[in-house]
Coordinates of C-alpha atoms in Angstrom, one line a residue:
X898 CA 117.6 87.6 123.8
X899 CA 120.6 85.4 123.9
X900 CA 124.1 86.7 124.7
X901 CA 127.1 85.1 123.0
X902 CA 129.7 83.9 125.4
X903 CA 133.3 84.6 124.4
X904 CA 136.0 82.6 126.0
X905 CA 139.4 84.2 126.1
X906 CA 142.2 81.6 126.6
X907 CA 145.5 82.4 128.1
X908 CA 147.0 79.0 127.4
X909 CA 149.9 78.5 125.0
X910 CA 150.3 75.8 122.4
X911 CA 153.7 74.1 122.2
X912 CA 154.3 73.1 118.6
X913 CA 156.8 70.5 119.7
X914 CA 160.1 69.2 118.5
X915 CA 160.5 69.7 114.7
X916 CA 156.9 69.1 113.8
X917 CA 157.8 68.8 110.1
X918 CA 160.1 65.8 110.8
X919 CA 158.7 62.7 109.1
X920 CA 159.9 60.2 111.6
X921 CA 159.0 62.0 114.8
X922 CA 157.9 58.9 116.7
X923 CA 161.3 57.4 116.3
X924 CA 162.9 60.7 117.4
X925 CA 160.6 60.9 120.5
X926 CA 161.4 57.3 121.5
X927 CA 165.1 58.0 121.2
X928 CA 164.6 61.1 123.3
X929 CA 162.8 59.1 125.9
X930 CA 165.6 56.5 125.9
X931 CA 168.1 59.4 126.4
X932 CA 166.0 60.7 129.3
X933 CA 166.0 57.3 131.1
X934 CA 169.7 56.9 130.6
X935 CA 170.3 60.4 132.0
X936 CA 168.2 59.8 135.0
X937 CA 169.8 56.4 135.6
X938 CA 173.4 57.7 135.1
X939 CA 173.0 60.8 137.3
X940 CA 171.1 58.9 140.0
X941 CA 173.8 56.2 140.1
X942 CA 176.5 58.9 140.3
X943 CA 174.8 60.7 143.2
X944 CA 174.3 57.4 144.9
X945 CA 177.9 56.3 144.6
X946 CA 179.1 59.7 145.9
X947 CA 176.7 59.5 148.8
X948 CA 177.5 55.9 149.8
X949 CA 181.2 55.6 149.2
X950 CA 183.2 57.4 152.0
X951 CA 186.2 57.6 149.7
X952 CA 184.2 59.9 147.5
X953 CA 183.3 62.3 150.4
X954 CA 185.6 65.1 149.1
X955 CA 184.8 68.6 147.9
X956 CA 185.2 67.7 144.2
X957 CA 182.7 64.9 144.4
X958 CA 180.4 66.9 146.6
X959 CA 180.2 69.5 143.8
X960 CA 179.9 66.8 141.2
X961 CA 176.9 65.3 143.0
X962 CA 175.1 68.6 142.9
X963 CA 175.9 69.0 139.2
X964 CA 174.3 65.6 138.6
X965 CA 171.3 66.8 140.7
X966 CA 171.0 69.9 138.5
X967 CA 171.2 67.7 135.4
X968 CA 168.4 65.5 136.7
X969 CA 166.2 68.5 137.3
X970 CA 167.0 70.2 134.0
X971 CA 166.2 67.3 131.8
X972 CA 163.0 66.6 133.8
X973 CA 161.7 70.2 133.1
X974 CA 161.3 69.5 129.4
X975 CA 161.4 65.8 128.3
X976 CA 158.4 64.4 130.3
X977 CA 156.1 67.2 129.1
X978 CA 157.3 67.0 125.5
X979 CA 156.8 63.2 125.3
X980 CA 153.5 63.3 127.1
X981 CA 152.2 66.1 124.8
X982 CA 153.2 64.2 121.7
X983 CA 151.6 60.9 122.6
X984 CA 148.5 62.4 124.1
X985 CA 147.9 65.0 121.4
X986 CA 147.4 67.7 124.0
X987 CA 150.0 70.4 123.5
X988 CA 148.6 73.2 125.5
X989 CA 150.3 74.7 128.6
X990 CA 148.9 77.3 130.9
X991 CA 150.4 80.7 131.3
X992 CA 151.4 79.8 134.9
X993 CA 152.9 76.5 133.7
X994 CA 154.8 78.3 130.9
X995 CA 156.2 80.8 133.4
X996 CA 157.1 78.0 135.8
X997 CA 158.9 76.1 133.0
X998 CA 160.9 79.2 132.0
X999 CA 161.8 79.9 135.6
X1000 CA 163.1 76.4 136.4
X1001 CA 164.9 75.9 133.1
X1002 CA 166.7 79.2 133.5
X1003 CA 167.5 78.7 137.1
X1004 CA 169.0 75.3 136.5
X1005 CA 171.0 76.4 133.5
X1006 CA 172.4 79.4 135.2
X1007 CA 173.2 77.5 138.4
X1008 CA 175.1 74.9 136.3
X1009 CA 177.2 77.7 134.7
X1010 CA 178.1 79.0 138.2
X1011 CA 178.7 75.6 139.6
X1012 CA 181.1 74.6 136.8
X1013 CA 183.0 77.8 137.5
X1014 CA 183.3 76.8 141.2
X1015 CA 184.3 73.3 140.2
X1016 CA 187.2 74.7 138.1
X1017 CA 188.3 76.7 141.1
X1018 CA 188.2 73.5 143.2
X1019 CA 190.4 71.8 140.6
X1020 CA 192.8 74.8 140.5
X1021 CA 193.2 74.7 144.3
X1022 CA 193.7 70.9 144.4
X1023 CA 196.5 71.0 141.8
X1024 CA 198.1 74.4 142.3
X1025 CA 197.8 74.8 146.1
X1026 CA 197.4 71.2 147.4
X1027 CA 198.9 72.0 150.9
X1028 CA 196.1 74.4 151.7
X1029 CA 193.3 72.5 149.9
X1030 CA 191.6 71.1 153.0
X1031 CA 191.5 74.6 154.5
X1032 CA 190.3 76.5 151.4
X1033 CA 187.8 73.9 150.3
X1034 CA 186.2 73.1 153.7
X1035 CA 182.8 71.5 153.9
X1036 CA 181.2 74.8 154.9
X1037 CA 182.8 76.5 151.9
X1038 CA 181.4 73.9 149.5
X1039 CA 177.9 74.3 150.9
X1040 CA 178.2 78.0 150.4
X1041 CA 179.3 77.4 146.8
X1042 CA 176.3 75.2 146.1
X1043 CA 173.9 77.5 147.8
X1044 CA 175.3 80.5 145.9
X1045 CA 174.9 78.7 142.6
X1046 CA 171.3 77.9 143.3
X1047 CA 170.5 81.4 144.6
X1048 CA 172.3 83.1 141.7
X1049 CA 170.4 81.1 139.2
X1050 CA 167.0 81.6 140.9
X1051 CA 167.3 85.3 141.4
X1052 CA 168.5 85.9 137.8
X1053 CA 165.8 83.6 136.4
X1054 CA 163.1 85.2 138.5
X1055 CA 163.9 88.7 137.0
X1056 CA 163.9 87.4 133.4
X1057 CA 160.8 85.3 133.8
X1058 CA 158.7 88.1 135.4
X1059 CA 159.8 90.6 132.8
X1060 CA 159.3 88.2 129.8
X1061 CA 155.9 87.1 130.9
X1062 CA 154.5 90.7 131.3
X1063 CA 154.6 91.4 127.6
X1064 CA 151.2 91.3 126.0
X1065 CA 150.6 88.6 123.4
X1066 CA 149.1 89.8 120.1
X1067 CA 150.1 86.9 117.8
X1068 CA 148.6 83.3 117.8
X1069 CA 149.7 81.8 121.1
X1070 CA 151.7 79.1 119.4
X1071 CA 155.3 78.6 120.6
X1072 CA 157.6 77.1 118.0
X1073 CA 159.4 75.0 120.6
X1074 CA 159.1 71.8 122.7
X1075 CA 159.2 73.9 125.9
X1076 CA 158.4 77.4 127.0
X1077 CA 161.6 79.4 126.4
X1078 CA 162.2 83.1 126.6
X1079 CA 163.4 83.8 123.1
X1080 CA 160.6 81.7 121.6
X1081 CA 158.0 83.5 123.8
X1082 CA 159.2 86.9 122.7
X1083 CA 158.2 86.1 119.1
X1084 CA 154.6 86.3 120.1
X1085 CA 154.6 89.9 121.4
X1086 CA 154.0 92.9 119.2
X1087 CA 155.8 95.3 121.5
X1088 CA 159.3 96.6 120.9
X1089 CA 161.5 94.2 122.8
X1090 CA 164.9 95.5 121.7
X1091 CA 165.7 96.9 125.1
X1092 CA 164.9 93.5 126.7
X1093 CA 167.0 91.7 124.2
X1094 CA 169.9 93.9 125.1
X1095 CA 169.3 93.1 128.8
X1096 CA 169.4 89.4 127.9
X1097 CA 172.8 89.9 126.2
X1098 CA 174.1 91.8 129.2
X1099 CA 172.9 89.1 131.7
X1100 CA 174.3 86.4 129.5
X1101 CA 177.7 88.2 129.6
X1102 CA 177.5 88.1 133.4
X1103 CA 176.4 84.5 133.9
X1104 CA 178.0 82.9 130.8
X1105 CA 181.0 84.8 129.4
X1106 CA 182.5 85.9 132.8
X1107 CA 182.2 82.4 134.3
X1108 CA 183.7 80.9 131.1
X1109 CA 186.6 83.4 131.2
X1110 CA 187.3 82.4 134.8
X1111 CA 187.1 78.7 133.9
X1112 CA 189.6 79.1 131.0
X1113 CA 191.9 81.2 133.2
X1114 CA 191.8 78.5 135.9
X1115 CA 192.7 75.7 133.5
X1116 CA 195.4 77.8 131.9
X1117 CA 197.1 78.0 135.4
X1118 CA 196.4 74.4 136.0
X1119 CA 198.0 73.2 132.8
X1120 CA 201.1 75.3 133.5
X1121 CA 201.3 73.7 136.9
X1122 CA 200.8 70.2 135.4
X1123 CA 203.7 70.7 133.0
X1124 CA 206.0 71.4 136.0
X1125 CA 205.0 68.2 137.7
X1126 CA 207.8 65.6 138.1
X1127 CA 205.5 62.6 138.6
X1128 CA 204.2 61.2 135.3
X1129 CA 201.4 59.4 137.2
X1130 CA 200.3 62.7 138.8
X1131 CA 200.5 64.5 135.6
X1132 CA 198.4 62.0 133.8
X1133 CA 195.8 62.0 136.5
X1134 CA 195.6 65.8 136.5
X1135 CA 195.3 65.9 132.7
X1136 CA 192.5 63.3 132.8
X1137 CA 190.6 65.3 135.3
X1138 CA 191.0 68.5 133.4
X1139 CA 190.1 67.1 130.1
X1140 CA 186.9 65.6 131.6
X1141 CA 186.0 68.9 133.2
X1142 CA 186.7 70.9 130.0
X1143 CA 184.6 68.5 128.0
X1144 CA 181.6 69.1 130.2
X1145 CA 182.2 72.9 130.2
X1146 CA 182.2 73.0 126.4
X1147 CA 178.9 71.0 126.3
X1148 CA 177.2 73.5 128.7
X1149 CA 178.6 76.9 127.6
X1150 CA 178.7 76.4 123.8
X1151 CA 174.9 76.1 123.1
X1152 CA 174.1 78.7 125.8
X1153 CA 176.3 81.3 124.0
X1154 CA 174.8 80.5 120.6
X1155 CA 171.2 80.8 121.9
X1156 CA 171.4 83.9 124.0
X1157 CA 174.3 85.8 122.5
X1158 CA 173.8 85.2 118.8
X1159 CA 172.3 88.2 117.0
X1160 CA 168.7 87.5 115.8
X1161 CA 168.6 84.2 117.8
X1162 CA 164.8 84.6 118.4
X1163 CA 164.3 84.4 114.6
X1164 CA 165.8 80.9 114.2
X1165 CA 163.5 78.6 116.1
X1166 CA 164.8 75.4 114.5
X1167 CA 168.4 76.1 115.4
X1168 CA 167.4 77.1 118.9
X1169 CA 165.5 73.8 119.3
X1170 CA 168.5 71.8 118.2
X1171 CA 170.8 73.7 120.6
X1172 CA 168.3 73.2 123.5
X1173 CA 168.0 69.6 122.6
X1174 CA 171.8 69.2 122.9
X1175 CA 172.1 71.3 126.0
X1176 CA 169.1 70.3 128.1
X1177 CA 168.7 66.6 126.9
X1178 CA 172.0 65.2 125.6
X1179 CA 174.4 66.9 128.0
X1180 CA 172.7 65.6 131.2
X1181 CA 173.1 62.1 129.7
X1182 CA 176.8 62.6 128.7
X1183 CA 177.8 64.3 131.9
X1184 CA 177.9 61.1 134.1
X1185 CA 179.5 59.1 131.3
X1186 CA 182.3 61.7 130.9
X1187 CA 183.1 61.9 134.6
X1188 CA 182.8 58.1 135.2
X1189 CA 184.8 56.8 132.3
X1190 CA 187.7 59.0 133.0
X1191 CA 187.7 58.8 136.8
X1192 CA 189.3 55.8 138.5
X1193 CA 187.8 56.5 141.9
X1194 CA 184.2 56.4 140.5
X1195 CA 184.9 53.3 138.5
X1196 CA 186.4 51.5 141.5
X1197 CA 183.4 52.6 143.6
X1198 CA 181.0 51.2 141.0
X1199 CA 183.0 48.0 140.7
X1200 CA 182.9 47.5 144.5
X1201 CA 179.1 47.9 144.4
X1202 CA 178.7 45.5 141.5
X1203 CA 181.0 42.8 143.0
X1204 CA 179.7 43.2 146.6
X1205 CA 176.6 41.6 148.1
X1206 CA 176.0 44.7 150.1
X1207 CA 176.1 47.8 147.9
X1208 CA 177.2 50.1 150.6
X1209 CA 181.0 50.0 150.4
X1210 CA 182.6 50.8 153.7
X1211 CA 179.2 51.0 155.3
X1212 CA 178.6 47.3 154.9
X1213 CA 180.3 46.3 158.2
X1214 CA 177.8 48.5 160.1
X1215 CA 174.9 46.7 158.5
X1216 CA 176.3 43.2 159.0
X1217 CA 176.9 42.4 155.3
X1218 CA 179.7 40.3 154.0
X1219 CA 181.3 40.0 150.6

C-alpha cells in the first residue's frame, strides 16, 4: 500500500516588475544600468570623502553614510530582481523574504532619520557657526549615525516579525519585484486593519515627524540666509539647501504615498512604481545632486582625475608626485 507524499512549500513567488510590460527586457537592462551607475556614484563619493582631508567634516561624514545606505538599499532589490528575470527562477524562501523586508525597512527608515540629522547639521552650520565645531563634534556625528542605524533596525525588526507571523491562505505570489510589507499583507486572510493602523502610526513617527523637523530647520535656515550680507555666502548656502531639499523630496515623497495612502496595499502597480523610484532611482540621483552642486566635491574629484596619485593630500606620504 503506497502513501502519497504531500510537499508543503513555504517559498514565495515574486511576480516581478510589471510582468504585463511588453518590453521588459529593455526595462530590466536599464534598471541594471541604473544600478551600476548608483554603485559607482556612491562608491566614488564615499572614496572622495574618505581620501580627501578637506572633506573630513561633519557634513561630509554624514553624507558618506547616506551614500553607504543608498548602496545597501539598492543592493537589496536590484540584483535579486535581475537574476530572477534572466534565470526564470522567481522563488524566495520565507527566511529570505523576511530578511529582504527587514533590510529594506531598516535602510529606508535609517535614511529618513539621517536626513533629519543632516538638516540639523546644516542649520547649526548656517545659524550658529561659532559653536559649530563644539555642537557637531566627531563623537556627536558618530552617535547620530549609530542612532539612525539603530532606530531603523529596531523599528524594522518589529514590523518584520509581526508581518511575517500572519498565516498565508492565498497563493503565495507576491505582486512585486521584492518582498515588501504591504504586498505581503495581500496574501493573508486575517483581519489586518489593526496592523495597518500601526503602520500608519509608525510612519507618522519615522516619516512625518522627521519631515516636519527638516522643513522647520530649512525655514530657519532660509530666514538666516536672507539676512546674510555676503552674496557669495548666501549663494553657497542656498546651493547647499536646495541640494539637500531635493534629496529630501526624493526620499520622503514616495514613502508617504506607499505607507500613508489609504488602501495602498490594493494598488500594487503604483506601489511598484514608487518603490522603483525610491529604492532604485534615488540612490543613483543622490550622488549626482550632491556632486554637481558642491564645489568641494567637484574640486576633490578634479584633483584625483588630474593627479597621478589619487590620494589628494595623502600623496606626499606615499611618495607620489603630480
